[in-house]
Short mmCIF file of C-alpha atoms in Angstrom, two decimals:
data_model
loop_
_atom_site.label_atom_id
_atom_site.label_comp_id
_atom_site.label_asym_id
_atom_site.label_seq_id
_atom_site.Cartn_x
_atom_site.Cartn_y
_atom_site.Cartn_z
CA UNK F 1211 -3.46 2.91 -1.63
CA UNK F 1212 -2.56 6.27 0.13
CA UNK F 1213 -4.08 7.32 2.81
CA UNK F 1214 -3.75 11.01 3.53
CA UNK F 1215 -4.71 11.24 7.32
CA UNK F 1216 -7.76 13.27 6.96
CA UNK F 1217 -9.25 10.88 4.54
CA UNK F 1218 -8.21 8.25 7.51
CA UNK F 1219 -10.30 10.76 9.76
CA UNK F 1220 -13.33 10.88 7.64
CA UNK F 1221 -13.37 6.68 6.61
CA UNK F 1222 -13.15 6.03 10.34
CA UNK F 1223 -16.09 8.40 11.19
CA UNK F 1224 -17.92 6.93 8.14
CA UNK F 1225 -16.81 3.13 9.16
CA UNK F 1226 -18.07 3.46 12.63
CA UNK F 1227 -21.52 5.34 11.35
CA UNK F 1228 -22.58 2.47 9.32
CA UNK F 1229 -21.41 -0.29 12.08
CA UNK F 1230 -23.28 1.16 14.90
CA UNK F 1231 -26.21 1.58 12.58
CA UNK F 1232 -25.82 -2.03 11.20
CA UNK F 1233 -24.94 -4.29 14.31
CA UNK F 1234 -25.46 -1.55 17.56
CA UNK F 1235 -22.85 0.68 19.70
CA UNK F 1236 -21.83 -2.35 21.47
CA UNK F 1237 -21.24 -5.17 18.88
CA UNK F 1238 -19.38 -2.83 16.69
CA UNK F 1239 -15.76 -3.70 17.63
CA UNK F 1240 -12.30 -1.47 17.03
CA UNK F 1241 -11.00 -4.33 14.57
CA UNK F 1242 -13.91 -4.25 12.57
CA UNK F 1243 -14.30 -0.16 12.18
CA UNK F 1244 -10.41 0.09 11.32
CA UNK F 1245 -11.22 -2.82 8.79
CA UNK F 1246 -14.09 -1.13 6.89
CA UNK F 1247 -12.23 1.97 7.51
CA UNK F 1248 -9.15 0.78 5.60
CA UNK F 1249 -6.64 2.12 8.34
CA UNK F 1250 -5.20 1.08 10.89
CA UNK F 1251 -5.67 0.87 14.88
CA UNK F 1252 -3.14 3.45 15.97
CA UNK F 1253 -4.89 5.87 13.62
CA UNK F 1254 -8.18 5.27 15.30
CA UNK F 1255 -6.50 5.84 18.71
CA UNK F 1256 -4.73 9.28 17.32
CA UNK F 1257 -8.01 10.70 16.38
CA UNK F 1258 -10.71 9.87 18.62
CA UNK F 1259 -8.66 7.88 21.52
CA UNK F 1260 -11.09 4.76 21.60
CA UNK F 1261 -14.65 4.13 20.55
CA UNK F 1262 -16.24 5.89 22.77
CA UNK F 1263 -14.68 8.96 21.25
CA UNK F 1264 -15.69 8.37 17.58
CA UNK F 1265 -19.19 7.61 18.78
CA UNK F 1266 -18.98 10.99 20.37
CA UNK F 1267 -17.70 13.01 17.53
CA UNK F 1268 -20.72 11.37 15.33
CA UNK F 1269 -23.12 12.75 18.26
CA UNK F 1270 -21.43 16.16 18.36
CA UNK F 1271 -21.57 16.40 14.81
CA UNK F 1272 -25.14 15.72 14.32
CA UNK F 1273 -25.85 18.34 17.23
CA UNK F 1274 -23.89 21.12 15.36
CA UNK F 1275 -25.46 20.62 12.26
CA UNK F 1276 -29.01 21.10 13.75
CA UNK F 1277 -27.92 23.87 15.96
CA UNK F 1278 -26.52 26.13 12.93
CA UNK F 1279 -29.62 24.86 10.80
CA UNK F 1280 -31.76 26.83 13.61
CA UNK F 1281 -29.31 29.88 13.64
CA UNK F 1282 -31.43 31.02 10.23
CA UNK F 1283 -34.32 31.21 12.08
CA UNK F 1284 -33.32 32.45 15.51
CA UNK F 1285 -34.57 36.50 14.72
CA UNK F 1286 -37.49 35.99 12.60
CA UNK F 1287 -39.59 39.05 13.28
CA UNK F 1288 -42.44 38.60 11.01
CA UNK F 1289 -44.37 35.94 8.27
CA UNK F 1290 -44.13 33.40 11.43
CA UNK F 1291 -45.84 30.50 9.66
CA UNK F 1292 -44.18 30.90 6.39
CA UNK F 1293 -40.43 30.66 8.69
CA UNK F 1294 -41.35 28.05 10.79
CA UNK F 1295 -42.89 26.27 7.67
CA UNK F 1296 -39.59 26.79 6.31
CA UNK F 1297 -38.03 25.85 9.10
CA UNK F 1298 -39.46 22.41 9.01
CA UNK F 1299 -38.54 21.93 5.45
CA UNK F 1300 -35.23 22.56 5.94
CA UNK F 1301 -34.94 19.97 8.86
CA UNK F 1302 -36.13 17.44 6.95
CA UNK F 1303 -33.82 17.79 4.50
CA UNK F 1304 -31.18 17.47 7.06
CA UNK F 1305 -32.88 15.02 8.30
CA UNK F 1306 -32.79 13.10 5.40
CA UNK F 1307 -29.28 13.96 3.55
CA UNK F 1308 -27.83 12.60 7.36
CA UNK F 1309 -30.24 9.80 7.90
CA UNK F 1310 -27.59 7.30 9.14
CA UNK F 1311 -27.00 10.00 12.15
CA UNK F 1312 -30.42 10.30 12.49
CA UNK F 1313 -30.85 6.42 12.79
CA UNK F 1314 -27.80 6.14 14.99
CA UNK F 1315 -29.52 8.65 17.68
CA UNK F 1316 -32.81 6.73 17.53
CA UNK F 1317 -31.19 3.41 18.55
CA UNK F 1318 -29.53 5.44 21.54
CA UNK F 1319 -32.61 6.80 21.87
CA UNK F 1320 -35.41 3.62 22.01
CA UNK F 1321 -32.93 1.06 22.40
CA UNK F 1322 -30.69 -0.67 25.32
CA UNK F 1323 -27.49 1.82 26.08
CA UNK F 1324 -25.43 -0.83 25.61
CA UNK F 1325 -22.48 1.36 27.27
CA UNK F 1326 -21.82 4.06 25.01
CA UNK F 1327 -21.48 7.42 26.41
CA UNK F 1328 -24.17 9.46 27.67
CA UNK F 1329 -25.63 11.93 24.90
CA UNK F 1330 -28.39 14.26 26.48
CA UNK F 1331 -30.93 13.52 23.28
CA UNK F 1332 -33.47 15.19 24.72
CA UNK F 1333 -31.83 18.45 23.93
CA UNK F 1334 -32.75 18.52 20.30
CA UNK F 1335 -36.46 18.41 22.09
CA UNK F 1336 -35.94 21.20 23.89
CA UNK F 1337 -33.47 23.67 21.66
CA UNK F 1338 -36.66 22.59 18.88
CA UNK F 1339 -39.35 23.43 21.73
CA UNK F 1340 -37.74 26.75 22.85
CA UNK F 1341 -37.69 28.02 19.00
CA UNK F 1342 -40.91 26.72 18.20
CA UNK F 1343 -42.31 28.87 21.31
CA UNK F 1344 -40.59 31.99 20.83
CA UNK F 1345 -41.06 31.81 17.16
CA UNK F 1346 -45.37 31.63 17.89
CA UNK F 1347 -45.18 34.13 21.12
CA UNK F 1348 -44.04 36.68 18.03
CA UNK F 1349 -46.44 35.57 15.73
CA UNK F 1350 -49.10 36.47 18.48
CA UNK F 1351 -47.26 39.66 19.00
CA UNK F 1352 -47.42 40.53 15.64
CA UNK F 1353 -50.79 39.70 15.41
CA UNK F 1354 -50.51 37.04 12.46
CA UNK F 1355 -51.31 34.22 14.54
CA UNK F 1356 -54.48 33.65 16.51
CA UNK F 1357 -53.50 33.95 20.79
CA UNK F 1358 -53.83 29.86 20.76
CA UNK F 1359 -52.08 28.42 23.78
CA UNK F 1360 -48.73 28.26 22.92
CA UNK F 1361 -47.21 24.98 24.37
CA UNK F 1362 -50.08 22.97 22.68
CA UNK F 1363 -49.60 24.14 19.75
CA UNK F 1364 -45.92 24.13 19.71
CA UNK F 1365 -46.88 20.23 20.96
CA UNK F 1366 -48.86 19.41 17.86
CA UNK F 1367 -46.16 21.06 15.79
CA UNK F 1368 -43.09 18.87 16.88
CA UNK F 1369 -45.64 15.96 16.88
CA UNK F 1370 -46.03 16.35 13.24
CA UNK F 1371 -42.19 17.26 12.46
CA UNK F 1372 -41.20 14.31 14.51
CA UNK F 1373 -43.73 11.64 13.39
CA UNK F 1374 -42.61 12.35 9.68
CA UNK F 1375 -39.14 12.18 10.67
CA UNK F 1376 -39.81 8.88 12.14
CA UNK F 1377 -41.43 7.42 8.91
CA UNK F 1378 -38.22 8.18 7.23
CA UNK F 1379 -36.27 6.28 9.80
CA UNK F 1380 -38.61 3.08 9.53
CA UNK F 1381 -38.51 3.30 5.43
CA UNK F 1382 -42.22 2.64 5.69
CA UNK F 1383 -45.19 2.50 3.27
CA UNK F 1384 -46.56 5.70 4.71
CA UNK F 1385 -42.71 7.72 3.93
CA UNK F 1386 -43.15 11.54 4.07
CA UNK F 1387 -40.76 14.00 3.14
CA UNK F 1388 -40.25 18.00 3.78
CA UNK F 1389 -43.33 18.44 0.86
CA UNK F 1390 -45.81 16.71 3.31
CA UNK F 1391 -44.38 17.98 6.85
CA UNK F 1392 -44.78 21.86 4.89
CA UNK F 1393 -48.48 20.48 3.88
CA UNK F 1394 -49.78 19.69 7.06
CA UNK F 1395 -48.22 22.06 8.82
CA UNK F 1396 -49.75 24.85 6.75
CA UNK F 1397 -52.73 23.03 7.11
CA UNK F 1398 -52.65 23.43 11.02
CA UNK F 1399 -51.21 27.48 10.72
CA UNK F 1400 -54.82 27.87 8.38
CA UNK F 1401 -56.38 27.01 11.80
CA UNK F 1402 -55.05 29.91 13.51
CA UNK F 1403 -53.83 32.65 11.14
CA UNK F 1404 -55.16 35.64 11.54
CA UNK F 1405 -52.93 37.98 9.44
CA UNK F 1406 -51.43 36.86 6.31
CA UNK F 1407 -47.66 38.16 5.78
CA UNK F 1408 -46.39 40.09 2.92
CA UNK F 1409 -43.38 37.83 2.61
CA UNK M 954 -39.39 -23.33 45.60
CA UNK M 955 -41.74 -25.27 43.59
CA UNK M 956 -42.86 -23.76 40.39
CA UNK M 957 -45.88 -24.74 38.31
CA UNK M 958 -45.11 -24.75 34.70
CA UNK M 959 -48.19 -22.05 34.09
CA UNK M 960 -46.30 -20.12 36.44
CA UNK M 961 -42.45 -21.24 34.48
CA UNK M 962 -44.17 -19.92 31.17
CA UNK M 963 -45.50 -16.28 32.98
CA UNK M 964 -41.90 -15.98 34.71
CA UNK M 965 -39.79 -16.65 31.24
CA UNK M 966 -41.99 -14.44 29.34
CA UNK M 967 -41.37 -12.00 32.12
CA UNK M 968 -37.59 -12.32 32.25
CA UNK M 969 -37.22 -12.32 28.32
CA UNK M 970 -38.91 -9.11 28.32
CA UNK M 971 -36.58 -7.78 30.68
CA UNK M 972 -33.41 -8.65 29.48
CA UNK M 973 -34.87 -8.08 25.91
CA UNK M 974 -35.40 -3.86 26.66
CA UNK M 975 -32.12 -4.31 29.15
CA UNK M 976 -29.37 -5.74 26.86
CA UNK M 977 -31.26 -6.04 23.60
CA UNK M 978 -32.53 -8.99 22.13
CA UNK M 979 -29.00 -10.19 20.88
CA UNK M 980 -27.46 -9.76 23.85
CA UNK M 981 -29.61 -12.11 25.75
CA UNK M 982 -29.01 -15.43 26.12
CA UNK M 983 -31.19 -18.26 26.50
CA UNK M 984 -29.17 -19.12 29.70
CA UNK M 985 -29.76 -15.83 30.77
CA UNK M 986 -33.20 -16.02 30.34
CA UNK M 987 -33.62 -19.36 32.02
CA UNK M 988 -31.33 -17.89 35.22
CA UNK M 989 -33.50 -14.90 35.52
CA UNK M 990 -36.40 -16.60 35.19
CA UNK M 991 -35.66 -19.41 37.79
CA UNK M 992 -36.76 -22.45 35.73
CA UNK M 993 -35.03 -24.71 33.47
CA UNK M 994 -33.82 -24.73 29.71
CA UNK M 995 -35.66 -27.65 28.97
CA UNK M 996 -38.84 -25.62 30.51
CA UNK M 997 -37.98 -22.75 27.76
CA UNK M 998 -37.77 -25.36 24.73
CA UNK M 999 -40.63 -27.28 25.94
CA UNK M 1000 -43.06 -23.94 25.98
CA UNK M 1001 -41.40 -21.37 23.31
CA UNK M 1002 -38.94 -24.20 21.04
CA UNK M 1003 -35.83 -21.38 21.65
CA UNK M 1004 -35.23 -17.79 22.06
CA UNK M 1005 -36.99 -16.66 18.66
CA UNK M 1006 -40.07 -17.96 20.07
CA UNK M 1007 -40.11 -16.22 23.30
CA UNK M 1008 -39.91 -13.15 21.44
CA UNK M 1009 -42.53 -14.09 18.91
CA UNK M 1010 -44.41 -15.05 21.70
CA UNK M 1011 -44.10 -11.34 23.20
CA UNK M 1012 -44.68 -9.78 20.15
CA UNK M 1013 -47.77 -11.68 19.43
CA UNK M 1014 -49.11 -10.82 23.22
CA UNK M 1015 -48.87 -6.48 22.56
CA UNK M 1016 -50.27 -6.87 19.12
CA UNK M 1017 -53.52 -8.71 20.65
CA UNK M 1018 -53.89 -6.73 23.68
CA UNK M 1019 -54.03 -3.64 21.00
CA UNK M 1020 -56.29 -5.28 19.21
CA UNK M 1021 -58.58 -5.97 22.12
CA UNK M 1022 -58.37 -2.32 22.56
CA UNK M 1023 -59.60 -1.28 19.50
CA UNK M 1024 -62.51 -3.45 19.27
CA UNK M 1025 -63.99 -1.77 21.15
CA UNK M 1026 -64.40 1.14 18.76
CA UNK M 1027 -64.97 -0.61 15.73
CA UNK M 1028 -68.92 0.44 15.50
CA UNK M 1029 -69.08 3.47 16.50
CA UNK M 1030 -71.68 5.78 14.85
CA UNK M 1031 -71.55 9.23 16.74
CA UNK M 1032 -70.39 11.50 19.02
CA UNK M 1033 -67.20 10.66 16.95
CA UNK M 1034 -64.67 12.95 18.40
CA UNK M 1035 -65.42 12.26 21.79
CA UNK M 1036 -65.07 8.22 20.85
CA UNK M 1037 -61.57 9.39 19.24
CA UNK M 1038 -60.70 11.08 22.29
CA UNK M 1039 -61.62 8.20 24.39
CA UNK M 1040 -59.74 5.87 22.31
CA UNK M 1041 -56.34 8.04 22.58
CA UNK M 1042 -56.86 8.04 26.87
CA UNK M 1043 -57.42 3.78 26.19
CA UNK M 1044 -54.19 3.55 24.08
CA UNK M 1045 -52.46 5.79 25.91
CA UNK M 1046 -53.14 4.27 29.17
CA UNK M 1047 -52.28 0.40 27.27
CA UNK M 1048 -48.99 2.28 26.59
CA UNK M 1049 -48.44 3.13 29.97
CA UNK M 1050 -49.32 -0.34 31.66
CA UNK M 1051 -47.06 -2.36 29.29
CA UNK M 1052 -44.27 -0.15 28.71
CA UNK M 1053 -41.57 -2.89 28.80
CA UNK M 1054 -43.62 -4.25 25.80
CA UNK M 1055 -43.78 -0.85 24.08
CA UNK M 1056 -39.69 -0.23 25.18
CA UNK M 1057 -39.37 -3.78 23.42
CA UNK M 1058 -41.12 -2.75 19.95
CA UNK M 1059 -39.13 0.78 19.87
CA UNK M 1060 -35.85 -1.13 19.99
CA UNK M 1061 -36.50 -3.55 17.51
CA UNK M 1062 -38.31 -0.87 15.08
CA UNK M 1063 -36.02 2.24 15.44
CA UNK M 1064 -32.73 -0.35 16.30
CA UNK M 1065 -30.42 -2.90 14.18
CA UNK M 1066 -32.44 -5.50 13.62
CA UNK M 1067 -29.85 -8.40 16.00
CA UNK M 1068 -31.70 -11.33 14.29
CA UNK M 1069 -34.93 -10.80 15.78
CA UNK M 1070 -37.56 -13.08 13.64
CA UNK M 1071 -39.21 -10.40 10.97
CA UNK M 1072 -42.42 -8.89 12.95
CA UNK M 1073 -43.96 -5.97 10.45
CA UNK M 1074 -44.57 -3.18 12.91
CA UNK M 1075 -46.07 -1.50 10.46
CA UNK M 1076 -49.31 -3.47 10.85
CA UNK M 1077 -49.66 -1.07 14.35
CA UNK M 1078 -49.47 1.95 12.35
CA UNK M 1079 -52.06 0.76 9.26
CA UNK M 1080 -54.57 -0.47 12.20
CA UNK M 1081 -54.83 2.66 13.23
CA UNK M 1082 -54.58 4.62 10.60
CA UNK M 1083 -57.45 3.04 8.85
CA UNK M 1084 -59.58 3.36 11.88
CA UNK M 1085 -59.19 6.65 12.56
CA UNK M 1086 -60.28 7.26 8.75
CA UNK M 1087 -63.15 5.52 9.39
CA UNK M 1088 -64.13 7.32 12.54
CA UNK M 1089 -62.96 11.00 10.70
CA UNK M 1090 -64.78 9.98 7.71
CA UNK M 1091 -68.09 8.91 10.03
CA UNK M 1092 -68.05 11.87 12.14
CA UNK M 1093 -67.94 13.62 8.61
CA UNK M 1094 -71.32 11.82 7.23
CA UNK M 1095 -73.06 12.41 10.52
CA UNK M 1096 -72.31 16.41 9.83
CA UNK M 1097 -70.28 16.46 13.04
CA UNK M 1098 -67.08 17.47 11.82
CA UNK M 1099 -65.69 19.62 8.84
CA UNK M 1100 -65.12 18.05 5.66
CA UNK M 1101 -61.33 18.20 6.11
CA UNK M 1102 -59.34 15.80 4.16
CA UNK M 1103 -59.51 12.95 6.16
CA UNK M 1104 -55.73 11.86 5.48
CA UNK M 1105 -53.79 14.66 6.92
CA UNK M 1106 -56.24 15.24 9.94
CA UNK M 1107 -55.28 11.69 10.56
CA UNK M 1108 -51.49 12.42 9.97
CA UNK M 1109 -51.95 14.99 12.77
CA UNK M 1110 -53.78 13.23 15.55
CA UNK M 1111 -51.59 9.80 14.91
CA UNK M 1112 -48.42 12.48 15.59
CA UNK M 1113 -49.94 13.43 18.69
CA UNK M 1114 -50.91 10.14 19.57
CA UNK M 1115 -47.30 8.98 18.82
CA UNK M 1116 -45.29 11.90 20.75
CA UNK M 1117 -46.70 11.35 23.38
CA UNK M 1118 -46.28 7.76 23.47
CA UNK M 1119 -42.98 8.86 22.49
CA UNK M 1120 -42.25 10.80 25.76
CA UNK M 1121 -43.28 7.89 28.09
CA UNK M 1122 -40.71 5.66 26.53
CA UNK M 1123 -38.00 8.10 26.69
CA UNK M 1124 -39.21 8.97 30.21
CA UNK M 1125 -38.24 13.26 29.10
CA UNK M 1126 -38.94 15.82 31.03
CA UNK M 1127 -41.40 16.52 28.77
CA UNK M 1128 -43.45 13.10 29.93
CA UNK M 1129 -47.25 13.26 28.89
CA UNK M 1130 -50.24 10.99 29.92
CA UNK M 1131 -53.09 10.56 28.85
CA UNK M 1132 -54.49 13.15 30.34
CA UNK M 1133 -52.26 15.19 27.62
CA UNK M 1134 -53.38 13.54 24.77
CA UNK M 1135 -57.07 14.01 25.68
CA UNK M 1136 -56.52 17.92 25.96
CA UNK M 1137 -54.36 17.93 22.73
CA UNK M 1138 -56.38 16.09 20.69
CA UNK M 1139 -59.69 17.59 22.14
CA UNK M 1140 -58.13 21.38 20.93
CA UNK M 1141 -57.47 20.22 17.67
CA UNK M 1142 -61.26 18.69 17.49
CA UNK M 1143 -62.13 21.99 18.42
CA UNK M 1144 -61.37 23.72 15.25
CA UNK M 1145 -63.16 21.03 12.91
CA UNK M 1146 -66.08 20.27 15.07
CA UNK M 1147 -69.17 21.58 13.52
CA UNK M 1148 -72.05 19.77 15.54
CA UNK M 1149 -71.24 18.73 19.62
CA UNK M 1150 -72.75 15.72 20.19
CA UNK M 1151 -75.24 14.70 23.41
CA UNK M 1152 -72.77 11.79 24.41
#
């Protein structure tokens, strides 16, 4: 088979995604991502240097992603709940069209390090807590939303967002998807609307 | 130094547990354990057969103390809300003391699985879900909440409940206590309570 070297790019990244995710960062060996890959070592060492690197492409990857998923909703000047409600939906769709990255950042996350390379995770917390904020501060301002104190709320938010993300990660009984995260969180936004948009 | 063997069980359970959340469970060797521990291998077989055990063994120790924990809550009959809020500050503060147990469980649920003998973590998540029904669907009887529906107001405090768990084991910046979850909890409360009890 021919192996056009951006196909080599793309098994690698795709080779090393399911080994980390299947045995951990540190069991997963070179030999064994260029095997699944289907190419060989030097081509892993052209692209990404070592493993290290291709572990840190995955990260940046799944940090782009999120980052130009939020872009959409960075000047949302009015019908706050419906946007963030949106919002939600459409990060659990990411959420679980990439679940593999996902996975792979909550074993970095809860597990040992096991010597991969640092990855500041806890900046999808903030970039998601900074929106979150800004986006009910002009809800407030607009007077849509009630004048709630905004970190809690923006607590019990994420809390919701994240624990749904979570049951998608453990495959459990209890599974939600973007329907029930847009439920509940329009359940919560009932709570406090004052104003309902047009939009 | 002369070791008892009620003191050779504590010290291997101890050492298991730390190179368990330290290297991961695959990682660690039963010589390892044994050297950490300062006993013998034959000590290990003789009180936990091999290294499955000692993590059964763990496993089986978190799932009673939470169990303990909960007891404690099983009858309760009003002043609901403020028995939820109670119970939050308990498990929170459970969370907090055994944190190398709760590290442990985080690994193995959100990790690769390394080999680890099956343990459904679920059964954590179903506990309390059902009880916190019960409670809900109590306080609703007594006429001291809303009639919400039960499930999703459960969704939402178990979220809470969770995040902040969440935030202990990932030691953020954004670290709550139970002093957090009380507050949270108590706002949300707050917006369903109908009747304040005399508790």
């Amino acid at each position: 088979m021919n192996i056009t070297s951006d196909d080599a790019r793309v098994r690698l990244l795709e080779a090393a995604l399911d080994l980390f995710t299947e045995k951990g960062y540190a069991a997963a060996s070179v030999s064994e991502i260029v095997r699944r890959a289907g190419v060989t070592k030097p081509m892993l060492y052209y692209y990404f240097k070592n493993k290290e690197g291709i572990y840190s492409e995955l990260m940046a990857q799944a940090l782009t992603d999120f980052k130009i998923l939020l872009k959409k909703y960075e000047n949302v000047e009015k019908d706050v709940y419906i946007q963030i409600n949106n919002m939600f939906r459409d990060i659990m769709n990411l959420h679980a069209a990439r679940l593999k990255y996902a996975r792979l950042i909550y074993a970095m996350v809860y597990g040992p390090p096991q010597g991969a390379p640092f990855i500041d995770f806890e900046e999808y917390h903030a970039i998601m807590a900074e929106m979150l904020n800004k986006m009910i501060r002009k809800g407030v301002e607009n007077g849509e939303l009630e004048d709630v104190v905004t970190e809690d709320f923006t607590t019990v938010l994420l809390s919701v967002l994240f624990f749904c993300m979570d049951t998608q990660i453990i495959k459990c009984s209890c599974m939600m998807d973007s329907e029930d995260v847009s439920r509940i969180t329009g359940k919560l936004f009932d709570k406090i609307i004052i104003k309902r948009g047009e939009g």
